């Protein structure tokens, strides 16, 4: 009986230790991942900045009025938003990195999309890596900061929105207009073209009723897509969200 009890006790100890061991391995792996990212960033001296989110503005309807109304797009290249983003990011990063100007086909980066099927992306890899390798000049910088459109589901439903746009939502009980500026940032290794880091911009801190997991703002019904105030609101969303996003990616030292 004593021998049986001793075996039972040993077995119980082993069973209790297994989850702790697994947790330790996972923790170690996560720690190693962050170490790898930070180590790679420490070796980066020269960077180039690519921005391609400001080609078009999407007007979408949701709720009761959105069932039979597809989104429409308005060209906004004249806003020069990408040039402003490059300027703002370069200014933020210049304290730590040597920022060098780069040329690239903005339309290629703006129209390239990842597959909605995760498995497909895993097989073919990040499509923006190839663009950086083949379409950005000069080559040979330590890293490239690539800012492109992000996607998100609106209201937890099946409607997906992307990039810059305005959602007009209307039901019997509720109606509002939601402005959004969805983007993500990649840090691409300039030698191996591996993705060092990738992160989508999060919602602004003061957005109490966020309906999108990214920079968004409920606006007044008087806004019009041709109104200068609309352009200013989009610019404000992007510019105010950039410092936190760069900080979360460890590209700047602290949130501004």
PDB file of C-alpha atoms in Angstrom:
ATOM      1  CA  UNK A   1       0.000   0.000   0.000  1.00  0.00           C
ATOM      2  CA  UNK A   2       2.834   2.354   0.836  1.00  0.00           C
ATOM      3  CA  UNK A   3       4.485   1.630  -2.510  1.00  0.00           C
ATOM      4  CA  UNK A   4       1.214   2.310  -4.344  1.00  0.00           C
ATOM      5  CA  UNK A   5       0.729   5.583  -2.488  1.00  0.00           C
ATOM      6  CA  UNK A   6       4.284   6.624  -3.280  1.00  0.00           C
ATOM      7  CA  UNK A   7       3.725   5.943  -7.022  1.00  0.00           C
ATOM      8  CA  UNK A   8       0.431   7.803  -6.957  1.00  0.00           C
ATOM      9  CA  UNK A   9       2.067  10.804  -5.282  1.00  0.00           C
ATOM     10  CA  UNK A  10       4.904  10.814  -7.805  1.00  0.00           C
ATOM     11  CA  UNK A  11       2.431  10.647 -10.695  1.00  0.00           C
ATOM     12  CA  UNK A  12       0.451  13.548  -9.274  1.00  0.00           C
ATOM     13  CA  UNK A  13       3.571  15.689  -8.923  1.00  0.00           C
ATOM     14  CA  UNK A  14       4.518  14.948 -12.536  1.00  0.00           C
ATOM     15  CA  UNK A  15       1.046  15.898 -13.769  1.00  0.00           C
ATOM     16  CA  UNK A  16       1.186  19.154 -11.850  1.00  0.00           C
ATOM     17  CA  UNK A  17       4.616  19.984 -13.230  1.00  0.00           C
ATOM     18  CA  UNK A  18       3.752  19.397 -16.904  1.00  0.00           C
ATOM     19  CA  UNK A  19       1.595  22.545 -17.343  1.00  0.00           C
ATOM     20  CA  UNK A  20       4.243  24.610 -15.565  1.00  0.00           C
ATOM     21  CA  UNK A  21       6.913  23.247 -17.893  1.00  0.00           C
ATOM     22  CA  UNK A  22       4.821  24.009 -20.956  1.00  0.00           C
ATOM     23  CA  UNK A  23       4.195  27.528 -19.682  1.00  0.00           C
ATOM     24  CA  UNK A  24       7.901  28.020 -19.107  1.00  0.00           C
ATOM     25  CA  UNK A  25       8.702  26.901 -22.655  1.00  0.00           C
ATOM     26  CA  UNK A  26       6.073  29.215 -24.143  1.00  0.00           C
ATOM     27  CA  UNK A  27       7.300  32.085 -22.024  1.00  0.00           C
ATOM     28  CA  UNK A  28      10.867  31.417 -23.056  1.00  0.00           C
ATOM     29  CA  UNK A  29       9.831  31.325 -26.707  1.00  0.00           C
ATOM     30  CA  UNK A  30       7.993  34.633 -26.450  1.00  0.00           C
ATOM     31  CA  UNK A  31      10.952  36.166 -24.663  1.00  0.00           C
ATOM     32  CA  UNK A  32      13.254  34.932 -27.416  1.00  0.00           C
ATOM     33  CA  UNK A  33      10.949  36.458 -30.050  1.00  0.00           C
ATOM     34  CA  UNK A  34      11.069  39.870 -28.419  1.00  0.00           C
ATOM     35  CA  UNK A  35      14.809  39.561 -27.972  1.00  0.00           C
ATOM     36  CA  UNK A  36      15.183  38.815 -31.670  1.00  0.00           C
ATOM     37  CA  UNK A  37      13.084  41.824 -32.658  1.00  0.00           C
ATOM     38  CA  UNK A  38      14.875  44.190 -30.314  1.00  0.00           C
ATOM     39  CA  UNK A  39      18.270  42.826 -31.324  1.00  0.00           C
ATOM     40  CA  UNK A  40      17.457  43.402 -34.990  1.00  0.00           C
ATOM     41  CA  UNK A  41      16.240  46.929 -34.310  1.00  0.00           C
ATOM     42  CA  UNK A  42      19.422  47.716 -32.400  1.00  0.00           C
ATOM     43  CA  UNK A  43      21.466  46.868 -35.476  1.00  0.00           C
ATOM     44  CA  UNK A  44      19.393  49.163 -37.721  1.00  0.00           C
ATOM     45  CA  UNK A  45      21.080  52.443 -38.562  1.00  0.00           C
ATOM     46  CA  UNK A  46      19.613  53.538 -41.907  1.00  0.00           C
ATOM     47  CA  UNK A  47      15.911  53.401 -42.792  1.00  0.00           C
ATOM     48  CA  UNK A  48      13.681  54.336 -45.711  1.00  0.00           C
ATOM     49  CA  UNK A  49       9.977  55.118 -45.373  1.00  0.00           C
ATOM     50  CA  UNK A  50       7.219  53.942 -47.700  1.00  0.00           C
ATOM     51  CA  UNK A  51       3.637  55.179 -47.284  1.00  0.00           C
ATOM     52  CA  UNK A  52       0.717  54.151 -49.483  1.00  0.00           C
ATOM     53  CA  UNK A  53      -2.660  54.699 -47.820  1.00  0.00           C
ATOM     54  CA  UNK A  54      -3.788  58.017 -49.304  1.00  0.00           C
ATOM     55  CA  UNK A  55      -4.919  57.113 -52.822  1.00  0.00           C
ATOM     56  CA  UNK A  56      -8.650  56.850 -52.197  1.00  0.00           C
ATOM     57  CA  UNK A  57     -11.416  57.471 -49.677  1.00  0.00           C
ATOM     58  CA  UNK A  58     -14.228  54.924 -49.307  1.00  0.00           C
ATOM     59  CA  UNK A  59     -17.835  55.852 -48.576  1.00  0.00           C
ATOM     60  CA  UNK A  60     -19.841  52.943 -47.194  1.00  0.00           C
ATOM     61  CA  UNK A  61     -23.309  52.435 -45.758  1.00  0.00           C
ATOM     62  CA  UNK A  62     -24.280  49.991 -43.031  1.00  0.00           C
ATOM     63  CA  UNK A  63     -27.329  49.072 -41.012  1.00  0.00           C
ATOM     64  CA  UNK A  64     -30.765  49.026 -42.629  1.00  0.00           C
ATOM     65  CA  UNK A  65     -29.642  51.233 -45.504  1.00  0.00           C
ATOM     66  CA  UNK A  66     -26.465  49.277 -46.169  1.00  0.00           C
ATOM     67  CA  UNK A  67     -27.851  46.006 -47.431  1.00  0.00           C
ATOM     68  CA  UNK A  68     -28.219  46.994 -51.075  1.00  0.00           C
ATOM     69  CA  UNK A  69     -25.672  49.767 -51.271  1.00  0.00           C
ATOM     70  CA  UNK A  70     -22.096  48.918 -52.170  1.00  0.00           C
ATOM     71  CA  UNK A  71     -19.234  51.214 -51.165  1.00  0.00           C
ATOM     72  CA  UNK A  72     -17.973  53.874 -53.534  1.00  0.00           C
ATOM     73  CA  UNK A  73     -14.526  55.392 -53.659  1.00  0.00           C
ATOM     74  CA  UNK A  74     -13.324  58.949 -54.143  1.00  0.00           C
ATOM     75  CA  UNK A  75      -9.753  59.681 -55.328  1.00  0.00           C
ATOM     76  CA  UNK A  76      -7.851  61.761 -52.770  1.00  0.00           C
ATOM     77  CA  UNK A  77      -4.266  61.710 -54.046  1.00  0.00           C
ATOM     78  CA  UNK A  78      -4.451  65.502 -54.167  1.00  0.00           C
ATOM     79  CA  UNK A  79      -4.547  65.507 -50.364  1.00  0.00           C
ATOM     80  CA  UNK A  80      -0.844  64.472 -50.392  1.00  0.00           C
ATOM     81  CA  UNK A  81      -1.479  62.491 -47.216  1.00  0.00           C
ATOM     82  CA  UNK A  82       1.298  59.967 -47.875  1.00  0.00           C
ATOM     83  CA  UNK A  83       3.872  62.726 -48.244  1.00  0.00           C
ATOM     84  CA  UNK A  84       2.755  64.124 -44.889  1.00  0.00           C
ATOM     85  CA  UNK A  85       2.972  60.675 -43.266  1.00  0.00           C
ATOM     86  CA  UNK A  86       6.501  60.147 -44.581  1.00  0.00           C
ATOM     87  CA  UNK A  87       7.463  63.558 -43.220  1.00  0.00           C
ATOM     88  CA  UNK A  88       5.951  62.897 -39.792  1.00  0.00           C
ATOM     89  CA  UNK A  89       7.446  59.405 -39.455  1.00  0.00           C
ATOM     90  CA  UNK A  90      10.849  60.606 -40.636  1.00  0.00           C
ATOM     91  CA  UNK A  91      10.813  63.365 -38.032  1.00  0.00           C
ATOM     92  CA  UNK A  92       9.887  60.908 -35.268  1.00  0.00           C
ATOM     93  CA  UNK A  93      12.506  58.329 -36.271  1.00  0.00           C
ATOM     94  CA  UNK A  94      15.344  60.749 -37.020  1.00  0.00           C
ATOM     95  CA  UNK A  95      16.248  60.910 -33.321  1.00  0.00           C
ATOM     96  CA  UNK A  96      17.232  57.240 -33.414  1.00  0.00           C
ATOM     97  CA  UNK A  97      17.837  56.365 -37.081  1.00  0.00           C
ATOM     98  CA  UNK A  98      19.372  57.903 -40.158  1.00  0.00           C
ATOM     99  CA  UNK A  99      16.351  58.376 -42.426  1.00  0.00           C
ATOM    100  CA  UNK A 100      17.076  58.337 -46.151  1.00  0.00           C
ATOM    101  CA  UNK A 101      14.633  59.241 -48.936  1.00  0.00           C
ATOM    102  CA  UNK A 102      13.438  56.372 -51.120  1.00  0.00           C
ATOM    103  CA  UNK A 103      11.448  56.122 -54.341  1.00  0.00           C
ATOM    104  CA  UNK A 104       8.762  53.519 -54.981  1.00  0.00           C
ATOM    105  CA  UNK A 105       5.602  52.997 -57.062  1.00  0.00           C
ATOM    106  CA  UNK A 106       2.990  54.138 -54.562  1.00  0.00           C
ATOM    107  CA  UNK A 107       0.130  52.562 -56.518  1.00  0.00           C
ATOM    108  CA  UNK A 108       1.711  49.096 -56.252  1.00  0.00           C
ATOM    109  CA  UNK A 109       1.869  49.300 -52.478  1.00  0.00           C
ATOM    110  CA  UNK A 110      -1.627  50.828 -52.260  1.00  0.00           C
ATOM    111  CA  UNK A 111      -3.325  48.105 -54.308  1.00  0.00           C
ATOM    112  CA  UNK A 112      -1.444  45.040 -53.053  1.00  0.00           C
ATOM    113  CA  UNK A 113      -3.541  42.980 -50.652  1.00  0.00           C
ATOM    114  CA  UNK A 114      -3.049  39.946 -48.493  1.00  0.00           C
ATOM    115  CA  UNK A 115      -5.380  37.003 -48.895  1.00  0.00           C
ATOM    116  CA  UNK A 116      -8.376  36.749 -46.565  1.00  0.00           C
ATOM    117  CA  UNK A 117      -7.313  33.126 -45.980  1.00  0.00           C
ATOM    118  CA  UNK A 118      -4.574  32.966 -43.361  1.00  0.00           C
ATOM    119  CA  UNK A 119      -3.193  29.670 -44.671  1.00  0.00           C
ATOM    120  CA  UNK A 120      -2.599  31.242 -48.084  1.00  0.00           C
ATOM    121  CA  UNK A 121      -0.570  34.053 -46.546  1.00  0.00           C
ATOM    122  CA  UNK A 122       1.501  31.546 -44.597  1.00  0.00           C
ATOM    123  CA  UNK A 123       2.328  29.641 -47.775  1.00  0.00           C
ATOM    124  CA  UNK A 124       3.164  32.546 -50.061  1.00  0.00           C
ATOM    125  CA  UNK A 125       4.565  34.862 -47.379  1.00  0.00           C
ATOM    126  CA  UNK A 126       4.084  38.583 -46.920  1.00  0.00           C
ATOM    127  CA  UNK A 127       3.545  40.129 -50.355  1.00  0.00           C
ATOM    128  CA  UNK A 128       5.002  43.472 -49.315  1.00  0.00           C
ATOM    129  CA  UNK A 129       8.413  41.859 -48.754  1.00  0.00           C
ATOM    130  CA  UNK A 130       8.737  41.233 -52.493  1.00  0.00           C
ATOM    131  CA  UNK A 131       7.692  44.780 -53.310  1.00  0.00           C
ATOM    132  CA  UNK A 132      10.354  46.193 -51.016  1.00  0.00           C
ATOM    133  CA  UNK A 133      12.951  43.911 -52.584  1.00  0.00           C
ATOM    134  CA  UNK A 134      12.075  44.726 -56.184  1.00  0.00           C
ATOM    135  CA  UNK A 135      10.369  48.130 -56.274  1.00  0.00           C
ATOM    136  CA  UNK A 136      12.059  50.353 -53.680  1.00  0.00           C
ATOM    137  CA  UNK A 137      15.196  52.350 -54.458  1.00  0.00           C
ATOM    138  CA  UNK A 138      17.829  52.613 -53.195  1.00  0.00           C
ATOM    139  CA  UNK A 139      18.393  49.097 -51.946  1.00  0.00           C
ATOM    140  CA  UNK A 140      20.850  48.275 -49.184  1.00  0.00           C
ATOM    141  CA  UNK A 141      19.415  50.252 -46.283  1.00  0.00           C
ATOM    142  CA  UNK A 142      19.237  48.454 -42.960  1.00  0.00           C
ATOM    143  CA  UNK A 143      15.428  48.545 -42.860  1.00  0.00           C
ATOM    144  CA  UNK A 144      12.361  49.907 -44.595  1.00  0.00           C
ATOM    145  CA  UNK A 145       9.292  51.226 -42.782  1.00  0.00           C
ATOM    146  CA  UNK A 146       6.241  50.337 -44.868  1.00  0.00           C
ATOM    147  CA  UNK A 147       2.861  51.928 -44.091  1.00  0.00           C
ATOM    148  CA  UNK A 148      -0.120  50.395 -45.891  1.00  0.00           C
ATOM    149  CA  UNK A 149      -3.883  50.037 -45.503  1.00  0.00           C
ATOM    150  CA  UNK A 150      -5.308  47.802 -42.821  1.00  0.00           C
ATOM    151  CA  UNK A 151      -8.689  46.056 -42.773  1.00  0.00           C
ATOM    152  CA  UNK A 152     -11.184  45.618 -39.970  1.00  0.00           C
ATOM    153  CA  UNK A 153     -14.678  44.287 -39.421  1.00  0.00           C
ATOM    154  CA  UNK A 154     -17.255  46.909 -38.564  1.00  0.00           C
ATOM    155  CA  UNK A 155     -19.520  46.395 -35.564  1.00  0.00           C
ATOM    156  CA  UNK A 156     -18.524  42.771 -35.092  1.00  0.00           C
ATOM    157  CA  UNK A 157     -20.403  41.850 -38.276  1.00  0.00           C
ATOM    158  CA  UNK A 158     -19.397  40.676 -41.712  1.00  0.00           C
ATOM    159  CA  UNK A 159     -18.840  44.108 -43.257  1.00  0.00           C
ATOM    160  CA  UNK A 160     -15.148  44.721 -43.784  1.00  0.00           C
ATOM    161  CA  UNK A 161     -13.709  48.208 -44.199  1.00  0.00           C
ATOM    162  CA  UNK A 162     -10.231  49.255 -45.239  1.00  0.00           C
ATOM    163  CA  UNK A 163      -7.937  52.256 -45.199  1.00  0.00           C
ATOM    164  CA  UNK A 164      -9.468  55.708 -45.175  1.00  0.00           C
ATOM    165  CA  UNK A 165     -13.206  56.076 -45.260  1.00  0.00           C
ATOM    166  CA  UNK A 166     -16.541  57.101 -43.850  1.00  0.00           C
ATOM    167  CA  UNK A 167     -19.264  54.696 -42.713  1.00  0.00           C
ATOM    168  CA  UNK A 168     -22.835  55.974 -42.599  1.00  0.00           C
ATOM    169  CA  UNK A 169     -24.730  53.727 -40.196  1.00  0.00           C
ATOM    170  CA  UNK A 170     -28.490  53.895 -39.845  1.00  0.00           C
ATOM    171  CA  UNK A 171     -31.134  51.739 -38.133  1.00  0.00           C
ATOM    172  CA  UNK A 172     -34.484  52.421 -36.535  1.00  0.00           C
ATOM    173  CA  UNK A 173     -32.844  52.977 -33.146  1.00  0.00           C
ATOM    174  CA  UNK A 174     -29.483  54.463 -34.020  1.00  0.00           C
ATOM    175  CA  UNK A 175     -27.652  56.431 -36.689  1.00  0.00           C
ATOM    176  CA  UNK A 176     -24.169  57.935 -36.885  1.00  0.00           C
ATOM    177  CA  UNK A 177     -21.255  58.576 -39.234  1.00  0.00           C
ATOM    178  CA  UNK A 178     -17.899  56.981 -38.427  1.00  0.00           C
ATOM    179  CA  UNK A 179     -14.680  58.256 -39.932  1.00  0.00           C
ATOM    180  CA  UNK A 180     -11.778  55.796 -40.023  1.00  0.00           C
ATOM    181  CA  UNK A 181      -8.079  55.754 -40.882  1.00  0.00           C
ATOM    182  CA  UNK A 182      -6.983  52.108 -40.761  1.00  0.00           C
ATOM    183  CA  UNK A 183      -3.337  51.398 -41.463  1.00  0.00           C
ATOM    184  CA  UNK A 184      -0.556  49.037 -40.464  1.00  0.00           C
ATOM    185  CA  UNK A 185       3.196  49.417 -40.287  1.00  0.00           C
ATOM    186  CA  UNK A 186       5.826  46.853 -41.234  1.00  0.00           C
ATOM    187  CA  UNK A 187       9.523  46.997 -40.508  1.00  0.00           C
ATOM    188  CA  UNK A 188      11.254  45.085 -43.284  1.00  0.00           C
ATOM    189  CA  UNK A 189      14.878  43.964 -42.937  1.00  0.00           C
ATOM    190  CA  UNK A 190      16.804  45.608 -45.761  1.00  0.00           C
ATOM    191  CA  UNK A 191      19.206  42.694 -46.150  1.00  0.00           C
ATOM    192  CA  UNK A 192      17.070  39.562 -45.718  1.00  0.00           C
ATOM    193  CA  UNK A 193      13.664  41.212 -46.355  1.00  0.00           C
ATOM    194  CA  UNK A 194      12.225  39.399 -43.364  1.00  0.00           C
ATOM    195  CA  UNK A 195       9.469  41.171 -41.439  1.00  0.00           C
ATOM    196  CA  UNK A 196      11.059  42.404 -38.220  1.00  0.00           C
ATOM    197  CA  UNK A 197       7.777  43.760 -36.867  1.00  0.00           C
ATOM    198  CA  UNK A 198       4.223  44.347 -38.079  1.00  0.00           C
ATOM    199  CA  UNK A 199       1.462  46.174 -36.235  1.00  0.00           C
ATOM    200  CA  UNK A 200      -1.889  47.750 -37.083  1.00  0.00           C
ATOM    201  CA  UNK A 201      -2.619  51.140 -35.555  1.00  0.00           C
ATOM    202  CA  UNK A 202      -4.975  50.889 -32.594  1.00  0.00           C
ATOM    203  CA  UNK A 203      -7.906  53.131 -31.600  1.00  0.00           C
ATOM    204  CA  UNK A 204      -7.244  56.513 -30.089  1.00  0.00           C
ATOM    205  CA  UNK A 205      -7.242  56.517 -26.297  1.00  0.00           C
ATOM    206  CA  UNK A 206     -10.130  58.953 -25.922  1.00  0.00           C
ATOM    207  CA  UNK A 207     -12.435  57.031 -28.270  1.00  0.00           C
ATOM    208  CA  UNK A 208     -14.985  55.820 -25.711  1.00  0.00           C
ATOM    209  CA  UNK A 209     -17.429  54.215 -28.154  1.00  0.00           C
ATOM    210  CA  UNK A 210     -15.005  52.630 -30.586  1.00  0.00           C
ATOM    211  CA  UNK A 211     -16.660  50.437 -33.159  1.00  0.00           C
ATOM    212  CA  UNK A 212     -13.477  49.697 -35.081  1.00  0.00           C
ATOM    213  CA  UNK A 213     -10.142  48.321 -33.805  1.00  0.00           C
ATOM    214  CA  UNK A 214      -8.256  51.230 -35.284  1.00  0.00           C
ATOM    215  CA  UNK A 215      -8.212  55.041 -35.442  1.00  0.00           C
ATOM    216  CA  UNK A 216     -11.819  56.189 -35.845  1.00  0.00           C
ATOM    217  CA  UNK A 217     -14.072  59.074 -34.921  1.00  0.00           C
ATOM    218  CA  UNK A 218     -17.826  59.691 -34.859  1.00  0.00           C
ATOM    219  CA  UNK A 219     -18.391  62.894 -36.823  1.00  0.00           C
ATOM    220  CA  UNK A 220     -21.181  65.384 -37.306  1.00  0.00           C
ATOM    221  CA  UNK A 221     -23.715  64.771 -40.074  1.00  0.00           C
ATOM    222  CA  UNK A 222     -22.787  68.085 -41.691  1.00  0.00           C
ATOM    223  CA  UNK A 223     -19.454  66.715 -42.923  1.00  0.00           C
ATOM    224  CA  UNK A 224     -19.247  66.210 -46.684  1.00  0.00           C
ATOM    225  CA  UNK A 225     -16.656  64.194 -48.594  1.00  0.00           C
ATOM    226  CA  UNK A 226     -15.661  67.328 -50.499  1.00  0.00           C
ATOM    227  CA  UNK A 227     -15.348  69.388 -47.348  1.00  0.00           C
ATOM    228  CA  UNK A 228     -11.904  70.580 -46.263  1.00  0.00           C
ATOM    229  CA  UNK A 229     -12.903  69.721 -42.695  1.00  0.00           C
ATOM    230  CA  UNK A 230     -13.135  66.059 -43.681  1.00  0.00           C
ATOM    231  CA  UNK A 231      -9.565  66.067 -44.973  1.00  0.00           C
ATOM    232  CA  UNK A 232      -8.405  67.744 -41.781  1.00  0.00           C
ATOM    233  CA  UNK A 233     -10.217  65.148 -39.660  1.00  0.00           C
ATOM    234  CA  UNK A 234      -8.532  62.266 -41.522  1.00  0.00           C
ATOM    235  CA  UNK A 235      -5.129  63.923 -41.223  1.00  0.00           C
ATOM    236  CA  UNK A 236      -5.743  64.434 -37.509  1.00  0.00           C
ATOM    237  CA  UNK A 237      -6.651  60.760 -36.996  1.00  0.00           C
ATOM    238  CA  UNK A 238      -3.471  59.584 -38.696  1.00  0.00           C
ATOM    239  CA  UNK A 239      -1.097  62.102 -37.155  1.00  0.00           C
ATOM    240  CA  UNK A 240      -2.393  61.581 -33.608  1.00  0.00           C
ATOM    241  CA  UNK A 241      -2.204  57.784 -33.875  1.00  0.00           C
ATOM    242  CA  UNK A 242       1.290  57.565 -35.377  1.00  0.00           C
ATOM    243  CA  UNK A 243       3.338  58.289 -32.209  1.00  0.00           C
ATOM    244  CA  UNK A 244       1.657  55.541 -30.170  1.00  0.00           C
ATOM    245  CA  UNK A 245       1.937  53.047 -33.009  1.00  0.00           C
ATOM    246  CA  UNK A 246       5.643  53.764 -33.506  1.00  0.00           C
ATOM    247  CA  UNK A 247       6.158  53.517 -29.757  1.00  0.00           C
ATOM    248  CA  UNK A 248       4.349  50.170 -29.524  1.00  0.00           C
ATOM    249  CA  UNK A 249       6.691  48.899 -32.244  1.00  0.00           C
ATOM    250  CA  UNK A 250       9.748  50.060 -30.246  1.00  0.00           C
ATOM    251  CA  UNK A 251      10.737  52.414 -33.056  1.00  0.00           C
ATOM    252  CA  UNK A 252      10.656  55.443 -30.772  1.00  0.00           C
ATOM    253  CA  UNK A 253      11.582  55.505 -27.131  1.00  0.00           C
ATOM    254  CA  UNK A 254       8.273  56.573 -25.596  1.00  0.00           C
ATOM    255  CA  UNK A 255       4.728  57.625 -26.424  1.00  0.00           C
ATOM    256  CA  UNK A 256       4.501  61.226 -27.318  1.00  0.00           C
TER     257      UNK A 256
END
